[in-house]
Amino acid sequence: MTAGTDATDRPEDGRYTYARAGVSIAAGNALVKAIAPLARATARPGATSELGGFGGFFDPRAAGYKDPLLVAANDGVGTKLKLAIEHDRHDTVGIDLVAMCVNDLIVQGAEPLFFLDYFATGKLDNVVAERVIAGIAEGCRIAGCALIGGETAEMPGMYAPGDYDLAGFCVGAVERGEELTGAKVAPGDVLLGLASSGGHSNGYSLVRRLAADKGWKLARPALFDQERLLIDALIAPTRIYVASLLPLIRAGLVHGLAHITGGGLLENVPRILPAGAHARIDADLWPLPRLMAFLQAQGNIEPEEMARTFNCGIGMVLAVSEAKVDEVTKRLAAAGETVWRIGTITPGERGCTVRGSRGTWAAKGDWSATHLG
Protein backbone atom coordinates (compact mmCIF):
# COMPACT_ATOMS: atom_id res chain seq x y z
CA MET A 1 0.00 0.00 0.00
CA THR A 2 1.27 3.44 -0.89
CA ALA A 3 0.37 7.05 -0.09
CA GLY A 4 -0.05 10.04 -2.41
CA THR A 5 -1.64 13.55 -2.62
CA ASP A 6 -1.22 17.13 -3.82
CA ALA A 7 0.27 20.18 -2.06
CA THR A 8 -1.36 23.44 -0.94
CA ASP A 9 0.40 25.13 2.04
CA ARG A 10 3.16 27.71 1.47
CA PRO A 11 6.06 27.26 3.95
CA GLU A 12 7.45 30.38 5.65
CA ASP A 13 11.07 29.53 4.82
CA GLY A 14 10.27 28.78 1.18
CA ARG A 15 11.38 25.17 1.45
CA TYR A 16 8.76 22.72 0.25
CA THR A 17 8.48 19.12 1.37
CA TYR A 18 5.81 16.49 0.97
CA ALA A 19 5.32 16.46 4.76
CA ARG A 20 4.68 20.23 4.79
CA ALA A 21 2.07 19.66 2.10
CA GLY A 22 0.26 17.37 4.52
CA VAL A 23 1.47 13.93 3.45
CA SER A 24 3.52 11.69 5.72
CA ILE A 25 5.34 8.99 3.78
CA ALA A 26 6.66 7.68 7.08
CA ALA A 27 3.12 7.26 8.42
CA GLY A 28 2.14 5.38 5.27
CA ASN A 29 5.13 3.08 5.57
CA ALA A 30 4.38 2.48 9.25
CA LEU A 31 0.81 1.54 8.37
CA VAL A 32 1.97 -0.99 5.76
CA LYS A 33 4.27 -2.54 8.35
CA ALA A 34 1.49 -2.67 10.95
CA ILE A 35 -1.10 -4.27 8.69
CA ALA A 36 1.19 -6.81 7.03
CA PRO A 37 0.43 -9.46 9.70
CA LEU A 38 -3.30 -8.85 9.17
CA ALA A 39 -2.91 -9.59 5.48
CA ARG A 40 -0.75 -12.66 6.11
CA ALA A 41 -3.49 -14.03 8.35
CA THR A 42 -5.80 -14.19 5.31
CA ALA A 43 -3.39 -16.33 3.26
CA ARG A 44 -4.92 -19.17 1.23
CA PRO A 45 -3.73 -21.50 -1.55
CA GLY A 46 -2.93 -19.43 -4.63
CA ALA A 47 -1.90 -16.24 -2.85
CA THR A 48 1.86 -15.88 -2.99
CA SER A 49 2.80 -12.20 -2.64
CA GLU A 50 3.51 -9.91 0.31
CA LEU A 51 2.15 -6.39 0.81
CA GLY A 52 4.35 -3.55 -0.39
CA GLY A 53 4.86 -4.50 -4.01
CA PHE A 54 3.32 -2.89 -7.07
CA GLY A 55 0.71 -5.65 -7.34
CA GLY A 56 -0.32 -9.00 -5.97
CA PHE A 57 -0.03 -12.39 -7.62
CA PHE A 58 -2.62 -15.16 -7.43
CA ASP A 59 -2.35 -18.63 -8.94
CA PRO A 60 -5.81 -20.14 -9.70
CA ARG A 61 -4.26 -23.54 -10.40
CA ALA A 62 -2.80 -23.62 -6.89
CA ALA A 63 -6.31 -22.86 -5.63
CA GLY A 64 -7.53 -26.06 -7.26
CA TYR A 65 -9.07 -24.75 -10.49
CA LYS A 66 -8.56 -26.44 -13.84
CA ASP A 67 -10.47 -24.21 -16.29
CA PRO A 68 -11.71 -21.24 -14.28
CA LEU A 69 -13.75 -18.25 -15.32
CA LEU A 70 -12.68 -15.18 -13.36
CA VAL A 71 -15.43 -12.99 -11.90
CA ALA A 72 -14.71 -9.50 -10.56
CA ALA A 73 -16.68 -7.18 -8.30
CA ASN A 74 -16.10 -3.83 -6.66
CA ASP A 75 -18.15 -1.84 -4.17
CA GLY A 76 -18.09 0.52 -1.22
CA VAL A 77 -19.89 0.91 2.08
CA GLY A 78 -22.01 3.95 1.21
CA THR A 79 -23.07 6.51 3.78
CA LYS A 80 -23.04 3.89 6.53
CA LEU A 81 -19.39 4.90 6.61
CA LYS A 82 -20.40 8.36 7.85
CA LEU A 83 -22.14 6.82 10.87
CA ALA A 84 -19.00 4.82 11.62
CA ILE A 85 -16.82 7.93 11.44
CA GLU A 86 -19.13 10.11 13.52
CA HIS A 87 -19.51 7.49 16.27
CA ASP A 88 -16.03 5.93 16.37
CA ARG A 89 -17.19 2.57 15.00
CA HIS A 90 -14.27 1.83 12.67
CA ASP A 91 -13.81 -1.84 13.50
CA THR A 92 -16.51 -3.46 11.37
CA VAL A 93 -16.95 -1.26 8.28
CA GLY A 94 -14.15 -3.29 6.70
CA ILE A 95 -16.33 -6.38 7.04
CA ASP A 96 -19.11 -4.46 5.26
CA LEU A 97 -16.70 -3.60 2.47
CA VAL A 98 -15.67 -7.21 1.91
CA ALA A 99 -19.24 -8.49 2.26
CA MET A 100 -20.61 -6.21 -0.42
CA CYS A 101 -18.05 -7.56 -2.88
CA VAL A 102 -17.91 -11.26 -2.00
CA ASN A 103 -21.69 -11.63 -1.76
CA ASP A 104 -21.88 -10.26 -5.30
CA LEU A 105 -19.42 -12.93 -6.43
CA ILE A 106 -21.06 -15.90 -4.74
CA VAL A 107 -24.39 -15.17 -6.46
CA GLN A 108 -22.60 -15.86 -9.74
CA GLY A 109 -21.28 -19.16 -8.42
CA ALA A 110 -17.79 -17.79 -7.90
CA GLU A 111 -15.54 -18.48 -4.94
CA PRO A 112 -13.85 -15.25 -3.78
CA LEU A 113 -10.10 -15.66 -4.20
CA PHE A 114 -8.43 -12.35 -3.46
CA PHE A 115 -9.30 -8.86 -2.30
CA LEU A 116 -7.75 -5.41 -2.59
CA ASP A 117 -8.85 -2.27 -0.74
CA TYR A 118 -8.62 1.46 -1.31
CA PHE A 119 -8.50 3.71 1.78
CA ALA A 120 -8.50 7.45 1.12
CA THR A 121 -8.32 10.26 3.67
CA GLY A 122 -7.18 13.84 4.10
CA LYS A 123 -4.67 13.10 6.86
CA LEU A 124 -3.66 9.57 7.73
CA ASP A 125 -4.53 8.47 11.26
CA ASN A 126 -2.77 5.15 11.59
CA VAL A 127 -4.83 4.05 14.59
CA VAL A 128 -8.10 4.50 12.69
CA ALA A 129 -6.70 3.07 9.46
CA GLU A 130 -5.40 -0.04 11.20
CA ARG A 131 -8.81 -0.61 12.84
CA VAL A 132 -10.52 -0.33 9.47
CA ILE A 133 -8.07 -2.63 7.71
CA ALA A 134 -8.28 -5.14 10.56
CA GLY A 135 -12.00 -5.32 9.75
CA ILE A 136 -11.20 -5.85 6.08
CA ALA A 137 -8.86 -8.70 7.02
CA GLU A 138 -11.55 -10.23 9.22
CA GLY A 139 -14.06 -10.03 6.36
CA CYS A 140 -11.56 -11.75 4.08
CA ARG A 141 -11.01 -14.46 6.68
CA ILE A 142 -14.76 -15.10 6.94
CA ALA A 143 -15.09 -15.18 3.15
CA GLY A 144 -12.02 -17.38 2.66
CA CYS A 145 -10.25 -14.94 0.34
CA ALA A 146 -6.77 -13.46 0.60
CA LEU A 147 -6.09 -9.78 1.20
CA ILE A 148 -3.23 -9.37 -1.26
CA GLY A 149 -2.83 -5.60 -1.48
CA GLY A 150 -4.42 -2.19 -1.67
CA GLU A 151 -3.85 1.53 -1.72
CA THR A 152 -3.74 4.08 1.08
CA ALA A 153 -4.15 7.59 -0.31
CA GLU A 154 -3.48 10.65 1.85
CA MET A 155 -5.00 13.67 0.07
CA PRO A 156 -5.14 16.96 2.01
CA GLY A 157 -8.02 19.16 0.93
CA MET A 158 -10.08 16.32 -0.51
CA TYR A 159 -11.73 15.20 2.73
CA ALA A 160 -12.98 16.91 5.88
CA PRO A 161 -10.89 16.28 9.02
CA GLY A 162 -11.45 12.75 10.27
CA ASP A 163 -13.27 11.62 7.13
CA TYR A 164 -12.16 8.72 4.95
CA ASP A 165 -13.58 6.66 2.11
CA LEU A 166 -13.34 2.99 1.24
CA ALA A 167 -13.58 0.94 -1.91
CA GLY A 168 -13.09 -2.78 -2.32
CA PHE A 169 -12.14 -4.94 -5.29
CA CYS A 170 -12.50 -8.71 -5.31
CA VAL A 171 -11.82 -11.43 -7.87
CA GLY A 172 -13.31 -14.89 -7.71
CA ALA A 173 -13.33 -18.02 -9.85
CA VAL A 174 -15.81 -20.64 -10.96
CA GLU A 175 -15.12 -23.68 -13.13
CA ARG A 176 -16.33 -23.16 -16.67
CA GLY A 177 -19.88 -24.49 -17.02
CA GLU A 178 -20.68 -24.19 -13.29
CA GLU A 179 -21.41 -20.46 -13.19
CA LEU A 180 -24.82 -19.20 -12.02
CA THR A 181 -26.45 -16.97 -14.63
CA GLY A 182 -30.12 -17.37 -13.76
CA ALA A 183 -30.70 -19.44 -16.89
CA LYS A 184 -31.72 -22.44 -14.74
CA VAL A 185 -34.37 -20.50 -12.81
CA ALA A 186 -37.83 -21.59 -13.97
CA PRO A 187 -41.52 -21.44 -12.98
CA GLY A 188 -42.13 -23.84 -10.13
CA ASP A 189 -38.89 -23.00 -8.34
CA VAL A 190 -39.15 -22.08 -4.67
CA LEU A 191 -37.62 -18.90 -3.25
CA LEU A 192 -35.75 -19.26 0.04
CA GLY A 193 -34.64 -16.23 2.02
CA LEU A 194 -31.58 -16.07 4.30
CA ALA A 195 -31.78 -13.74 7.29
CA SER A 196 -29.79 -10.52 7.15
CA SER A 197 -27.74 -9.25 10.08
CA GLY A 198 -29.30 -5.78 10.04
CA GLY A 199 -29.38 -2.98 7.49
CA HIS A 200 -26.27 -4.39 5.79
CA SER A 201 -24.94 -1.48 3.68
CA ASN A 202 -28.02 -0.04 2.01
CA GLY A 203 -30.59 2.62 2.82
CA TYR A 204 -28.28 4.58 5.11
CA SER A 205 -28.86 7.95 3.49
CA LEU A 206 -32.48 7.55 4.60
CA VAL A 207 -31.38 6.25 8.01
CA ARG A 208 -29.12 9.25 8.56
CA ARG A 209 -31.86 11.64 7.43
CA LEU A 210 -34.27 10.08 9.94
CA ALA A 211 -31.64 10.26 12.68
CA ALA A 212 -31.15 13.97 12.04
CA ASP A 213 -34.81 14.88 11.62
CA LYS A 214 -36.05 12.80 14.57
CA GLY A 215 -33.19 13.67 16.89
CA TRP A 216 -32.23 10.08 17.64
CA LYS A 217 -29.89 9.57 20.59
CA LEU A 218 -27.66 6.97 18.96
CA ALA A 219 -25.49 6.45 22.05
CA ARG A 220 -28.52 5.32 24.10
CA PRO A 221 -30.23 1.91 24.16
CA ALA A 222 -32.45 1.27 21.16
CA LEU A 223 -36.19 1.53 21.75
CA PHE A 224 -36.59 -1.95 20.24
CA ASP A 225 -33.67 -3.53 22.15
CA GLN A 226 -32.73 -2.15 25.56
CA GLU A 227 -29.65 -4.38 25.66
CA ARG A 228 -28.08 -2.68 22.65
CA LEU A 229 -27.11 0.87 21.78
CA LEU A 230 -28.95 2.23 18.76
CA ILE A 231 -25.69 3.01 16.97
CA ASP A 232 -24.54 -0.58 17.40
CA ALA A 233 -27.78 -1.92 15.95
CA LEU A 234 -27.39 0.40 12.96
CA ILE A 235 -23.70 -0.33 12.40
CA ALA A 236 -23.91 -4.16 12.63
CA PRO A 237 -21.76 -5.56 9.80
CA THR A 238 -23.17 -7.11 6.65
CA ARG A 239 -23.49 -10.90 6.81
CA ILE A 240 -21.12 -12.83 4.54
CA TYR A 241 -22.86 -15.86 2.99
CA VAL A 242 -19.94 -17.43 1.10
CA ALA A 243 -19.13 -20.37 3.37
CA SER A 244 -22.73 -21.57 3.64
CA LEU A 245 -23.59 -21.17 -0.05
CA LEU A 246 -20.49 -22.39 -1.85
CA PRO A 247 -21.00 -26.13 -1.05
CA LEU A 248 -24.61 -25.93 -2.26
CA ILE A 249 -23.55 -24.28 -5.50
CA ARG A 250 -20.87 -26.88 -6.15
CA ALA A 251 -23.39 -29.64 -5.48
CA GLY A 252 -25.71 -28.19 -8.13
CA LEU A 253 -28.51 -27.54 -5.64
CA VAL A 254 -29.06 -23.86 -6.47
CA HIS A 255 -30.64 -22.48 -9.64
CA GLY A 256 -30.10 -18.81 -8.85
CA LEU A 257 -29.04 -16.39 -6.11
CA ALA A 258 -29.87 -12.73 -5.52
CA HIS A 259 -27.89 -10.53 -3.13
CA ILE A 260 -30.37 -8.05 -1.61
CA THR A 261 -28.65 -4.67 -1.76
CA GLY A 262 -29.78 -1.25 -2.99
CA GLY A 263 -33.23 -1.59 -4.54
CA GLY A 264 -34.32 -4.15 -1.96
CA LEU A 265 -36.21 -7.32 -2.77
CA LEU A 266 -38.19 -5.71 -5.56
CA GLU A 267 -35.28 -4.73 -7.77
CA ASN A 268 -32.63 -7.34 -6.97
CA VAL A 269 -34.54 -10.59 -7.42
CA PRO A 270 -35.44 -9.84 -11.09
CA ARG A 271 -31.72 -9.58 -11.89
CA ILE A 272 -31.44 -13.39 -11.78
CA LEU A 273 -34.61 -14.19 -13.73
CA PRO A 274 -34.84 -15.31 -17.37
CA ALA A 275 -37.56 -14.02 -19.67
CA GLY A 276 -40.96 -15.47 -18.83
CA ALA A 277 -40.27 -15.87 -15.10
CA HIS A 278 -41.83 -13.74 -12.37
CA ALA A 279 -40.87 -13.88 -8.69
CA ARG A 280 -43.73 -13.70 -6.20
CA ILE A 281 -42.68 -13.00 -2.62
CA ASP A 282 -45.06 -13.19 0.34
CA ALA A 283 -44.02 -10.86 3.18
CA ASP A 284 -46.36 -12.74 5.53
CA LEU A 285 -43.88 -15.65 5.56
CA TRP A 286 -41.11 -14.14 7.70
CA PRO A 287 -40.98 -11.66 10.59
CA LEU A 288 -39.91 -8.09 9.89
CA PRO A 289 -36.88 -7.48 12.16
CA ARG A 290 -37.39 -5.00 14.98
CA LEU A 291 -34.78 -2.65 13.50
CA MET A 292 -36.70 -2.55 10.22
CA ALA A 293 -40.01 -2.03 12.03
CA PHE A 294 -38.41 0.84 13.96
CA LEU A 295 -37.17 2.49 10.77
CA GLN A 296 -40.55 2.07 9.13
CA ALA A 297 -42.41 3.55 12.09
CA GLN A 298 -39.99 6.45 12.50
CA GLY A 299 -40.25 7.38 8.83
CA ASN A 300 -43.91 6.49 8.30
CA ILE A 301 -42.62 4.44 5.36
CA GLU A 302 -45.13 2.59 3.20
CA PRO A 303 -44.59 -1.18 2.79
CA GLU A 304 -43.96 -0.74 -0.94
CA GLU A 305 -41.14 1.72 -0.18
CA MET A 306 -39.66 -0.65 2.41
CA ALA A 307 -39.55 -3.41 -0.23
CA ARG A 308 -37.43 -1.28 -2.57
CA THR A 309 -35.20 0.46 -0.02
CA PHE A 310 -34.18 -2.00 2.72
CA ASN A 311 -33.47 -5.74 2.80
CA CYS A 312 -36.38 -6.12 5.28
CA GLY A 313 -34.63 -9.00 7.02
CA ILE A 314 -33.61 -10.97 3.90
CA GLY A 315 -29.98 -10.62 2.83
CA MET A 316 -29.89 -13.35 0.18
CA VAL A 317 -32.56 -15.09 -1.92
CA LEU A 318 -32.13 -18.58 -3.41
CA ALA A 319 -34.13 -20.11 -6.24
CA VAL A 320 -34.20 -23.91 -5.88
CA SER A 321 -36.33 -26.72 -7.24
CA GLU A 322 -39.23 -27.87 -5.08
CA ALA A 323 -37.61 -31.31 -4.78
CA LYS A 324 -34.45 -29.84 -3.22
CA VAL A 325 -36.04 -27.41 -0.76
CA ASP A 326 -35.80 -29.67 2.30
CA GLU A 327 -32.19 -30.67 1.63
CA VAL A 328 -31.08 -27.10 0.95
CA THR A 329 -32.90 -25.79 4.03
CA LYS A 330 -31.33 -28.41 6.29
CA ARG A 331 -27.84 -27.79 4.96
CA LEU A 332 -28.18 -24.03 5.34
CA ALA A 333 -29.51 -24.36 8.89
CA ALA A 334 -26.57 -26.64 9.74
CA ALA A 335 -24.25 -23.93 8.39
CA GLY A 336 -25.76 -21.40 10.80
CA GLU A 337 -28.21 -19.64 8.50
CA THR A 338 -31.80 -18.73 9.35
CA VAL A 339 -33.92 -19.77 6.37
CA TRP A 340 -37.48 -19.00 5.36
CA ARG A 341 -39.54 -20.13 2.39
CA ILE A 342 -40.61 -16.73 1.08
CA GLY A 343 -42.12 -17.27 -2.37
CA THR A 344 -42.14 -18.95 -5.75
CA ILE A 345 -41.29 -18.42 -9.41
CA THR A 346 -44.35 -18.28 -11.66
CA PRO A 347 -44.86 -17.81 -15.39
CA GLY A 348 -45.15 -14.16 -16.33
CA GLU A 349 -43.31 -11.02 -17.30
CA ARG A 350 -39.77 -10.88 -15.94
CA GLY A 351 -39.96 -9.08 -12.60
CA CYS A 352 -40.87 -9.35 -8.95
CA THR A 353 -44.00 -8.80 -6.87
CA VAL A 354 -43.87 -8.47 -3.09
CA ARG A 355 -47.22 -8.68 -1.31
CA GLY A 356 -48.48 -8.68 2.24
CA SER A 357 -51.68 -8.91 4.22
CA ARG A 358 -53.25 -6.32 6.47
CA GLY A 359 -50.95 -5.84 9.46
CA THR A 360 -47.86 -7.15 7.69
CA TRP A 361 -45.23 -4.41 7.80
CA ALA A 362 -47.83 -2.26 9.61
CA ALA A 363 -50.07 -2.11 6.54
CA LYS A 364 -53.65 -0.92 7.04
CA GLY A 365 -54.84 -3.30 4.33
CA ASP A 366 -53.63 -5.89 1.84
CA TRP A 367 -50.81 -4.50 -0.29
CA SER A 368 -48.48 -5.40 -3.14
CA ALA A 369 -45.64 -3.82 -5.07
CA THR A 370 -44.25 -4.88 -8.45
CA HIS A 371 -41.06 -4.16 -10.34
CA LEU A 372 -40.67 -5.32 -13.94
CA GLY A 373 -37.51 -5.67 -15.93
Short mmCIF file of N, CA and C in Angstrom, two decimals, residues 283-284 286-288 293 296 303 355-367:
data_model
loop_
_atom_site.label_atom_id
_atom_site.label_comp_id
_atom_site.label_asym_id
_atom_site.label_seq_id
_atom_site.Cartn_x
_atom_site.Cartn_y
_atom_site.Cartn_z
N ALA A 283 -44.61 -11.44 1.97
CA ALA A 283 -44.02 -10.86 3.18
C ALA A 283 -44.64 -11.39 4.46
N ASP A 284 -45.75 -12.12 4.35
CA ASP A 284 -46.36 -12.74 5.53
C ASP A 284 -45.52 -13.90 6.06
N TRP A 286 -42.23 -14.31 6.76
CA TRP A 286 -41.11 -14.14 7.70
C TRP A 286 -41.34 -12.88 8.53
N PRO A 287 -40.77 -12.82 9.72
CA PRO A 287 -40.98 -11.66 10.59
C PRO A 287 -40.11 -10.48 10.17
N LEU A 288 -40.69 -9.30 10.14
CA LEU A 288 -39.91 -8.09 9.89
C LEU A 288 -39.06 -7.81 11.12
N ALA A 293 -38.73 -2.56 11.57
CA ALA A 293 -40.01 -2.03 12.03
C ALA A 293 -39.83 -0.65 12.66
N GLN A 296 -39.29 1.83 9.82
CA GLN A 296 -40.55 2.07 9.13
C GLN A 296 -41.45 2.99 9.94
N PRO A 303 -45.19 0.13 3.05
CA PRO A 303 -44.59 -1.18 2.79
C PRO A 303 -43.92 -1.29 1.42
N ARG A 355 -45.89 -8.95 -1.83
CA ARG A 355 -47.22 -8.68 -1.31
C ARG A 355 -47.27 -8.97 0.19
N GLY A 356 -48.27 -8.41 0.83
CA GLY A 356 -48.48 -8.68 2.24
C GLY A 356 -49.93 -8.48 2.62
N SER A 357 -50.31 -9.04 3.73
CA SER A 357 -51.68 -8.91 4.22
C SER A 357 -51.80 -7.70 5.15
N ARG A 358 -53.00 -7.38 5.50
CA ARG A 358 -53.25 -6.32 6.47
C ARG A 358 -52.50 -6.63 7.77
N GLY A 359 -51.75 -5.66 8.25
CA GLY A 359 -50.95 -5.84 9.46
C GLY A 359 -49.51 -6.22 9.19
N THR A 360 -49.24 -6.84 8.04
CA THR A 360 -47.86 -7.15 7.69
C THR A 360 -47.13 -5.87 7.32
N TRP A 361 -46.01 -5.63 7.95
CA TRP A 361 -45.23 -4.41 7.80
C TRP A 361 -46.12 -3.19 8.09
N ALA A 362 -46.97 -3.34 9.11
CA ALA A 362 -47.83 -2.26 9.61
C ALA A 362 -48.83 -1.74 8.59
N ALA A 363 -49.14 -2.55 7.60
CA ALA A 363 -50.07 -2.11 6.54
C ALA A 363 -51.50 -2.07 7.09
N LYS A 364 -52.26 -1.07 6.62
CA LYS A 364 -53.65 -0.92 7.04
C LYS A 364 -54.59 -1.79 6.21
N GLY A 365 -54.07 -2.41 5.17
CA GLY A 365 -54.84 -3.30 4.33
C GLY A 365 -53.91 -4.17 3.51
N ASP A 366 -54.47 -5.08 2.73
CA ASP A 366 -53.63 -5.89 1.84
C ASP A 366 -52.86 -4.98 0.89
N TRP A 367 -51.64 -5.35 0.56
CA TRP A 367 -50.81 -4.50 -0.29
C TRP A 367 -49.93 -5.35 -1.19
#
